[in-house]
mmCIF file of C-alpha atoms and ligand atoms in Angstrom:
data_model
loop_
_atom_site.group_PDB
_atom_site.id
_atom_site.type_symbol
_atom_site.label_atom_id
_atom_site.label_comp_id
_atom_site.label_asym_id
_atom_site.label_seq_id
_atom_site.Cartn_x
_atom_site.Cartn_y
_atom_site.Cartn_z
ATOM 1 C CA UNK A 492 106.038 92.745 91.529
ATOM 2 C CA UNK A 493 102.534 94.137 92.090
ATOM 3 C CA UNK A 494 101.708 97.989 91.895
ATOM 4 C CA UNK A 495 100.078 100.572 93.731
ATOM 5 C CA UNK A 496 97.416 103.033 92.798
ATOM 6 C CA UNK A 497 97.277 106.485 94.467
ATOM 7 C CA UNK A 498 94.397 108.857 94.307
ATOM 8 C CA UNK A 499 94.255 112.442 95.396
ATOM 9 C CA UNK A 500 90.841 113.716 95.665
ATOM 10 C CA UNK A 501 90.270 117.442 95.426
ATOM 11 C CA UNK A 502 87.151 119.589 94.682
ATOM 12 C CA UNK A 503 88.232 120.434 91.059
ATOM 13 C CA UNK A 504 90.298 117.369 90.087
ATOM 14 C CA UNK A 505 91.065 113.802 90.987
ATOM 15 C CA UNK A 506 94.584 112.908 90.430
ATOM 16 C CA UNK A 507 95.722 109.489 89.836
ATOM 17 C CA UNK A 508 98.926 107.467 89.929
ATOM 18 C CA UNK A 509 100.207 103.823 89.124
ATOM 19 C CA UNK A 510 103.379 103.316 91.199
ATOM 20 C CA UNK A 511 105.782 100.593 91.930
ATOM 21 C CA UNK A 512 105.842 99.295 95.315
ATOM 22 C CA UNK A 513 108.861 101.430 96.076
ATOM 23 C CA UNK A 514 106.801 104.430 95.295
ATOM 24 C CA UNK A 515 107.934 105.289 91.868
ATOM 25 C CA UNK A 516 105.373 106.815 89.667
ATOM 26 C CA UNK A 517 105.067 105.083 86.371
ATOM 27 C CA UNK A 518 101.667 106.721 85.267
ATOM 28 C CA UNK A 519 99.688 109.736 86.075
ATOM 29 C CA UNK A 520 96.494 111.090 84.760
ATOM 30 C CA UNK A 521 93.600 113.472 86.363
ATOM 31 C CA UNK A 522 89.722 113.810 85.949
ATOM 32 C CA UNK A 523 87.570 116.816 86.775
ATOM 33 C CA UNK A 524 85.685 116.365 89.896
ATOM 34 C CA UNK A 525 81.949 116.161 89.136
ATOM 35 C CA UNK A 526 80.368 117.629 92.252
ATOM 36 C CA UNK A 527 76.891 118.035 90.859
ATOM 37 C CA UNK A 528 73.866 116.156 92.322
ATOM 38 C CA UNK A 529 75.400 115.937 95.807
ATOM 39 C CA UNK A 530 78.654 114.551 94.412
ATOM 40 C CA UNK A 531 77.024 111.252 93.543
ATOM 41 C CA UNK A 532 79.066 110.827 90.564
ATOM 42 C CA UNK A 533 82.526 111.233 91.947
ATOM 43 C CA UNK A 534 82.986 107.640 93.052
ATOM 44 C CA UNK A 535 81.515 106.184 90.073
ATOM 45 C CA UNK A 536 83.891 108.218 87.800
ATOM 46 C CA UNK A 537 86.873 107.209 89.621
ATOM 47 C CA UNK A 538 85.784 103.424 89.483
ATOM 48 C CA UNK A 539 85.462 104.060 85.673
ATOM 49 C CA UNK A 540 88.581 106.064 85.419
ATOM 50 C CA UNK A 541 90.789 103.366 87.081
ATOM 51 C CA UNK A 542 89.200 100.522 85.232
ATOM 52 C CA UNK A 543 89.636 102.207 81.852
ATOM 53 C CA UNK A 544 93.246 102.924 82.577
ATOM 54 C CA UNK A 545 93.934 99.486 83.659
ATOM 55 C CA UNK A 546 92.782 98.369 80.559
ATOM 56 C CA UNK A 547 94.714 100.937 78.636
ATOM 57 C CA UNK A 548 97.978 99.694 80.303
ATOM 58 C CA UNK A 549 97.375 96.235 79.782
ATOM 59 C CA UNK A 550 96.933 95.645 83.680
ATOM 60 C CA UNK A 551 94.235 93.717 85.624
ATOM 61 C CA UNK A 552 93.028 94.120 89.294
ATOM 62 C CA UNK A 553 95.343 91.222 89.892
ATOM 63 C CA UNK A 554 98.357 93.362 89.207
ATOM 64 C CA UNK A 555 97.316 95.962 91.887
ATOM 65 C CA UNK A 556 98.013 95.441 95.450
ATOM 66 C CA UNK A 557 95.795 98.191 96.451
ATOM 67 C CA UNK A 558 94.156 101.591 95.749
ATOM 68 C CA UNK A 559 94.858 104.474 98.515
ATOM 69 C CA UNK A 560 92.947 107.843 98.563
ATOM 70 C CA UNK A 561 93.371 111.081 100.088
ATOM 71 C CA UNK A 562 90.000 112.838 100.530
ATOM 72 C CA UNK A 563 88.718 116.198 101.845
ATOM 73 C CA UNK A 564 86.153 116.184 104.796
ATOM 74 C CA UNK A 565 86.221 113.840 107.861
ATOM 75 C CA UNK A 566 87.452 110.574 106.870
ATOM 76 C CA UNK A 567 86.762 107.445 108.805
ATOM 77 C CA UNK A 568 89.772 105.141 107.859
ATOM 78 C CA UNK A 569 88.646 102.026 109.525
ATOM 79 C CA UNK A 570 85.125 102.252 108.043
ATOM 80 C CA UNK A 571 86.254 103.727 104.647
ATOM 81 C CA UNK A 572 83.577 106.411 104.815
ATOM 82 C CA UNK A 573 83.749 110.453 104.053
ATOM 83 C CA UNK A 574 81.280 112.802 105.420
ATOM 84 C CA UNK A 575 81.134 116.566 105.513
ATOM 85 C CA UNK A 576 83.540 117.178 102.594
ATOM 86 C CA UNK A 577 81.720 120.586 101.682
ATOM 87 C CA UNK A 578 83.859 121.270 98.430
ATOM 88 C CA UNK A 579 82.609 117.825 97.040
ATOM 89 C CA UNK A 580 79.032 118.440 98.127
ATOM 90 C CA UNK A 581 79.220 115.356 100.314
ATOM 91 C CA UNK A 582 77.279 116.440 103.152
ATOM 92 C CA UNK A 583 76.104 112.864 103.925
ATOM 93 C CA UNK A 584 77.884 109.781 104.751
ATOM 94 C CA UNK A 585 79.679 108.372 101.458
ATOM 95 C CA UNK A 586 80.511 104.704 101.536
ATOM 96 C CA UNK A 587 83.465 105.261 99.359
ATOM 97 C CA UNK A 588 85.435 101.995 100.193
ATOM 98 C CA UNK A 589 82.509 99.718 99.558
ATOM 99 C CA UNK A 590 81.701 101.351 96.220
ATOM 100 C CA UNK A 591 85.407 101.349 95.051
ATOM 101 C CA UNK A 592 86.048 97.811 95.955
ATOM 102 C CA UNK A 593 82.836 96.601 94.486
ATOM 103 C CA UNK A 594 83.474 98.589 91.416
ATOM 104 C CA UNK A 595 87.215 97.673 90.779
ATOM 105 C CA UNK A 596 87.736 94.211 92.751
ATOM 106 C CA UNK A 597 90.841 95.919 94.494
ATOM 107 C CA UNK A 598 91.442 96.514 98.154
ATOM 108 C CA UNK A 599 90.955 100.181 99.127
ATOM 109 C CA UNK A 600 92.345 102.337 101.681
ATOM 110 C CA UNK A 601 91.500 105.891 102.739
ATOM 111 C CA UNK A 602 92.773 109.006 104.911
ATOM 112 C CA UNK A 603 92.344 112.699 105.174
ATOM 113 C CA UNK A 604 94.108 114.768 102.357
ATOM 114 C CA UNK A 605 96.357 116.463 104.604
ATOM 115 C CA UNK A 606 97.411 113.330 106.498
ATOM 116 C CA UNK A 607 97.947 111.673 103.063
ATOM 117 C CA UNK A 608 100.146 114.660 101.623
ATOM 118 C CA UNK A 609 102.168 114.170 104.997
ATOM 119 C CA UNK A 610 102.751 110.508 104.503
ATOM 120 C CA UNK A 611 104.008 111.275 100.770
ATOM 121 C CA UNK A 612 106.500 113.913 101.886
ATOM 122 C CA UNK A 613 107.551 111.456 104.582
ATOM 123 C CA UNK A 614 108.081 108.526 102.352
ATOM 124 C CA UNK A 615 109.505 109.978 99.036
ATOM 125 C CA UNK A 616 110.232 113.610 99.851
ATOM 126 C CA UNK A 617 111.858 115.861 102.573
ATOM 127 C CA UNK A 618 110.970 113.409 105.506
ATOM 128 C CA UNK A 619 113.489 110.673 104.103
ATOM 129 C CA UNK A 620 111.272 107.921 105.308
ATOM 130 C CA UNK A 621 111.910 108.856 109.029
ATOM 131 C CA UNK A 622 109.591 107.597 111.738
ATOM 132 C CA UNK A 623 108.875 111.048 113.074
ATOM 133 C CA UNK A 624 107.785 113.499 110.646
ATOM 134 C CA UNK A 625 105.408 116.548 110.749
ATOM 135 C CA UNK A 626 104.127 118.370 107.684
ATOM 136 C CA UNK A 627 102.740 121.967 107.630
ATOM 137 C CA UNK A 628 101.051 123.123 104.452
ATOM 138 C CA UNK A 629 100.764 126.613 103.695
ATOM 139 C CA UNK A 630 97.714 127.142 101.074
ATOM 140 C CA UNK A 631 94.573 128.590 100.903
ATOM 141 C CA UNK A 632 94.358 127.361 104.507
ATOM 142 C CA UNK A 633 96.891 125.888 106.846
ATOM 143 C CA UNK A 634 97.019 122.064 107.241
ATOM 144 C CA UNK A 635 99.043 119.514 108.422
ATOM 145 C CA UNK A 636 99.697 115.862 109.267
ATOM 146 C CA UNK A 637 101.783 114.071 112.109
ATOM 147 C CA UNK A 638 103.623 111.014 111.946
ATOM 148 C CA UNK A 639 105.183 109.980 115.226
ATOM 149 C CA UNK A 640 106.832 106.658 115.933
ATOM 150 C CA UNK A 641 105.978 105.590 112.437
ATOM 151 C CA UNK A 642 102.268 106.155 112.868
ATOM 152 C CA UNK A 643 99.961 108.730 111.467
ATOM 153 C CA UNK A 644 98.336 110.207 114.374
ATOM 154 C CA UNK A 645 94.589 110.736 113.946
ATOM 155 C CA UNK A 646 93.494 111.718 117.566
ATOM 156 C CA UNK A 647 89.970 110.800 119.169
ATOM 157 C CA UNK A 648 87.867 112.051 115.954
ATOM 158 C CA UNK A 649 90.524 112.408 113.226
ATOM 159 C CA UNK A 650 91.163 115.979 114.327
ATOM 160 C CA UNK A 651 94.930 115.451 115.238
ATOM 161 C CA UNK A 652 97.418 117.439 112.941
ATOM 162 C CA UNK A 653 95.278 120.469 112.566
ATOM 163 C CA UNK A 654 98.295 122.715 112.909
ATOM 164 C CA UNK A 655 96.395 125.913 111.295
ATOM 165 C CA UNK A 656 94.458 125.940 114.434
ATOM 166 C CA UNK A 657 97.494 126.323 116.927
ATOM 167 C CA UNK A 658 96.952 129.841 118.411
ATOM 168 C CA UNK A 659 99.973 131.874 117.674
ATOM 169 C CA UNK A 660 98.494 135.420 118.765
ATOM 170 C CA UNK A 661 95.872 135.536 121.622
ATOM 171 C CA UNK A 662 93.023 137.913 120.866
ATOM 172 C CA UNK A 663 94.396 137.936 117.103
ATOM 173 C CA UNK A 664 92.478 137.813 113.887
ATOM 174 C CA UNK A 665 89.084 135.883 113.862
ATOM 175 C CA UNK A 666 89.400 132.300 112.318
ATOM 176 C CA UNK A 667 86.847 130.432 110.324
ATOM 177 C CA UNK A 668 86.855 127.821 113.342
ATOM 178 C CA UNK A 669 85.360 130.417 115.541
ATOM 179 C CA UNK A 670 88.604 130.946 117.508
ATOM 180 C CA UNK A 671 91.014 133.935 117.390
ATOM 181 C CA UNK A 672 94.807 134.265 116.447
ATOM 182 C CA UNK A 673 94.907 130.689 114.504
ATOM 183 C CA UNK A 674 98.289 130.181 112.807
ATOM 184 C CA UNK A 675 95.802 129.932 109.618
ATOM 185 C CA UNK A 676 94.761 133.583 110.034
ATOM 186 C CA UNK A 677 98.336 134.753 109.703
ATOM 187 C CA UNK A 678 100.307 131.961 107.662
ATOM 188 C CA UNK A 679 97.906 130.920 104.925
ATOM 189 C CA UNK A 680 98.067 132.780 101.477
ATOM 190 C CA UNK A 681 95.333 135.198 102.688
ATOM 191 C CA UNK A 682 96.760 135.414 106.116
ATOM 192 C CA UNK A 683 100.119 136.850 104.668
ATOM 193 C CA UNK A 684 98.050 139.548 102.762
ATOM 194 C CA UNK A 685 96.181 140.386 105.857
ATOM 195 C CA UNK A 686 99.219 141.021 107.492
ATOM 196 C CA UNK A 687 100.316 143.195 104.769
ATOM 197 C CA UNK A 688 97.395 145.307 104.583
ATOM 198 C CA UNK A 689 97.208 145.687 108.379
ATOM 199 C CA UNK A 690 100.975 146.690 108.627
ATOM 200 C CA UNK A 691 100.526 149.280 105.673
ATOM 201 C CA UNK A 692 98.123 151.162 107.349
ATOM 202 C CA UNK A 693 100.260 151.827 110.216
ATOM 203 C CA UNK A 694 103.431 152.243 107.762
ATOM 204 C CA UNK A 695 104.587 155.608 106.899
ATOM 205 C CA UNK A 696 107.704 155.172 105.310
ATOM 206 C CA UNK A 697 108.742 154.562 101.663
ATOM 207 C CA UNK A 698 107.463 151.270 100.281
ATOM 208 C CA UNK A 699 106.589 149.801 96.944
ATOM 209 C CA UNK A 700 104.387 147.318 98.664
ATOM 210 C CA UNK A 701 102.425 149.912 100.816
ATOM 211 C CA UNK A 702 102.041 151.822 97.328
ATOM 212 C CA UNK A 703 100.518 148.708 95.575
ATOM 213 C CA UNK A 704 98.102 148.323 98.396
ATOM 214 C CA UNK A 705 97.090 151.964 98.416
ATOM 215 C CA UNK A 706 96.625 152.036 94.722
ATOM 216 C CA UNK A 707 94.173 149.136 94.967
ATOM 217 C CA UNK A 708 96.336 146.553 92.931
ATOM 218 C CA UNK A 709 96.135 142.950 93.278
ATOM 219 C CA UNK A 710 98.452 141.948 96.223
ATOM 220 C CA UNK A 711 99.112 138.163 97.011
ATOM 221 C CA UNK A 712 101.495 136.456 99.353
ATOM 222 C CA UNK A 713 103.780 136.117 96.156
ATOM 223 C CA UNK A 714 103.722 139.806 95.850
ATOM 224 C CA UNK A 715 104.784 140.293 99.534
ATOM 225 C CA UNK A 716 107.466 137.755 99.491
ATOM 226 C CA UNK A 717 108.746 139.359 96.117
ATOM 227 C CA UNK A 718 108.791 142.669 97.632
ATOM 228 C CA UNK A 719 110.838 141.222 100.630
ATOM 229 C CA UNK A 720 113.369 139.684 98.288
ATOM 230 C CA UNK A 721 113.797 143.209 96.763
ATOM 231 C CA UNK A 722 114.264 144.584 100.470
ATOM 232 C CA UNK A 723 111.108 146.703 100.469
ATOM 233 C CA UNK A 724 111.050 148.043 104.230
ATOM 234 C CA UNK A 725 107.356 147.259 104.765
ATOM 235 C CA UNK A 726 107.518 143.806 103.091
ATOM 236 C CA UNK A 727 110.508 142.785 105.409
ATOM 237 C CA UNK A 728 108.557 143.662 108.392
ATOM 238 C CA UNK A 729 105.229 141.733 107.155
ATOM 239 C CA UNK A 730 107.524 138.563 106.346
ATOM 240 C CA UNK A 731 109.366 138.710 109.688
ATOM 241 C CA UNK A 732 106.059 138.764 111.715
ATOM 242 C CA UNK A 733 105.177 135.619 109.347
ATOM 243 C CA UNK A 734 108.368 133.973 110.317
ATOM 244 C CA UNK A 735 107.810 134.837 113.896
ATOM 245 C CA UNK A 736 104.266 133.308 113.931
ATOM 246 C CA UNK A 737 105.431 130.198 111.979
ATOM 247 C CA UNK A 738 108.487 129.903 113.950
ATOM 248 C CA UNK A 739 106.766 129.875 117.083
ATOM 249 C CA UNK A 740 104.227 127.302 115.836
ATOM 250 C CA UNK A 741 107.404 124.943 114.779
ATOM 251 C CA UNK A 742 109.014 125.461 117.901
ATOM 252 C CA UNK A 743 106.075 124.210 119.932
ATOM 253 C CA UNK A 744 105.501 121.388 117.284
ATOM 254 C CA UNK A 745 109.117 120.367 117.971
ATOM 255 C CA UNK A 746 109.021 120.798 121.766
ATOM 256 C CA UNK A 747 105.926 118.444 121.747
ATOM 257 C CA UNK A 748 107.151 115.794 119.305
ATOM 258 C CA UNK A 749 110.635 116.286 118.606
ATOM 259 C CA UNK A 750 110.323 114.889 115.068
ATOM 260 C CA UNK A 751 113.364 114.311 112.658
ATOM 261 C CA UNK A 752 111.954 116.820 110.327
ATOM 262 C CA UNK A 753 109.266 119.367 110.114
ATOM 263 C CA UNK A 754 108.302 119.772 106.482
ATOM 264 C CA UNK A 755 107.078 122.837 105.155
ATOM 265 C CA UNK A 756 104.952 122.908 101.930
ATOM 266 C CA UNK A 757 102.024 124.400 100.188
ATOM 267 C CA UNK A 758 101.663 127.531 97.686
ATOM 268 C CA UNK A 759 103.148 129.944 100.377
ATOM 269 C CA UNK A 760 106.268 127.848 100.593
ATOM 270 C CA UNK A 761 107.352 128.829 97.270
ATOM 271 C CA UNK A 762 109.139 131.617 98.791
ATOM 272 C CA UNK A 763 111.738 128.952 99.146
ATOM 273 C CA UNK A 764 115.027 129.266 101.189
ATOM 274 C CA UNK A 765 114.517 132.896 102.261
ATOM 275 C CA UNK A 766 111.370 131.654 104.033
ATOM 276 C CA UNK A 767 112.859 128.688 105.340
ATOM 277 C CA UNK A 768 115.804 130.668 106.856
ATOM 278 C CA UNK A 769 113.258 133.393 108.502
ATOM 279 C CA UNK A 770 111.311 130.586 110.198
ATOM 280 C CA UNK A 771 114.319 128.721 111.427
ATOM 281 C CA UNK A 772 115.591 131.853 113.307
ATOM 282 C CA UNK A 773 112.445 132.035 115.192
ATOM 283 C CA UNK A 774 112.438 128.260 115.460
ATOM 284 C CA UNK A 775 115.872 128.390 117.155
ATOM 285 C CA UNK A 776 114.416 130.930 119.754
ATOM 286 C CA UNK A 777 111.436 128.967 120.623
ATOM 287 C CA UNK A 778 112.637 125.620 120.571
ATOM 288 C CA UNK A 779 114.282 124.201 123.742
ATOM 289 C CA UNK A 780 117.951 123.246 123.482
ATOM 290 C CA UNK A 781 117.613 119.449 122.745
ATOM 291 C CA UNK A 782 114.926 120.076 120.175
ATOM 292 C CA UNK A 783 116.968 123.031 118.446
ATOM 293 C CA UNK A 784 119.922 120.657 117.726
ATOM 294 C CA UNK A 785 117.752 117.330 116.770
ATOM 295 C CA UNK A 786 114.578 118.718 114.776
ATOM 296 C CA UNK A 787 115.334 119.991 111.422
ATOM 297 C CA UNK A 788 113.248 122.425 109.244
ATOM 298 C CA UNK A 789 112.890 121.454 105.385
ATOM 299 C CA UNK A 790 110.888 122.583 102.240
ATOM 300 C CA UNK A 791 108.661 120.293 100.858
ATOM 301 C CA UNK A 792 110.069 118.351 97.979
ATOM 302 C CA UNK A 793 107.080 116.541 95.970
ATOM 303 C CA UNK A 794 104.679 119.333 95.177
ATOM 304 C CA UNK A 795 101.489 118.155 93.686
ATOM 305 C CA UNK A 796 102.725 114.612 93.724
ATOM 306 C CA UNK A 797 102.868 114.246 97.558
ATOM 307 C CA UNK A 798 98.949 113.237 97.682
ATOM 308 C CA UNK A 799 99.247 110.348 95.053
ATOM 309 C CA UNK A 800 102.373 109.011 96.484
ATOM 310 C CA UNK A 801 101.120 109.358 100.153
ATOM 311 C CA UNK A 802 97.807 107.599 99.111
ATOM 312 C CA UNK A 803 99.668 104.724 97.604
ATOM 313 C CA UNK A 804 101.707 104.495 100.605
ATOM 314 C CA UNK A 805 98.289 103.629 102.794
ATOM 315 C CA UNK A 806 98.315 100.434 100.769
ATOM 316 C CA UNK A 807 101.845 99.527 101.721
ATOM 317 C CA UNK A 808 101.059 100.210 105.495
ATOM 318 C CA UNK A 809 97.811 98.086 105.406
ATOM 319 C CA UNK A 810 99.219 95.171 103.576
ATOM 320 C CA UNK A 811 102.340 95.324 105.835
ATOM 321 C CA UNK A 812 105.230 95.045 103.353
HETATM 322 ZN ZN1 LIG B 972 91.233 128.310 113.690
#
């Protein structure tokens, strides 16, 4: 049996894994991402690290079916190129596939990082290898990936699955994309805090969360959810608004795609079952009856491994096995 290599390329580290064709991780490692010199060292460092580790584990390029990678920026998966990955300082077109195939002698496949994480959760995580899975990730921003009828949906120019820019509040907060009221403005880590500060100003009752905010203490999305767990009145109002927005977005995603599963992941989802149940309540309200009973909301299961596992699955998909 041949093996797969999955790479999850990010602005601070590149994570690597060697996996079986069934998607079991056998080895994992990571290197720092060197974004100096317009990110010119990133690909050579990846090549060197792969060759070094294959050597370390007594493997050769012939043992590897292919390398898959998730990358930030605008990815052309057909051509194997990336442009506009600003956290890597990749402002100009990067011929990633050409360099990695030349440096390793192994076939290479690439897609956008959020899409790749969606593929990971779908293959080995909460998606249970289903043909219709949507992944929503709540982190610094809100991202997503859509798998419909077994295919990753890219759209005309690769912008499909940008769930963070679903408008949930017309005339709402300003989004980095230029529009107002996008899901990202209220459901990202900073979005939750923004909601908390806004509601705190108008709240006159007893609340530890309000006291923390007024006292200038550091308040994060975790603080808000922790306070809600302790039944802080202001925190309960804030998380309810968050559930409403995310439930509205998930209801509309369900009404459009009727996936088997909508998987919710990312740092904010660490709030766990409380969050899932809260979102489910509004999802039930906004999804129409057929979707309500057939589309399930679940929490992501793979954490940081979703990226490398999903990246490796690009190889499986492309080699048709
Ligand atoms: Zn937006």
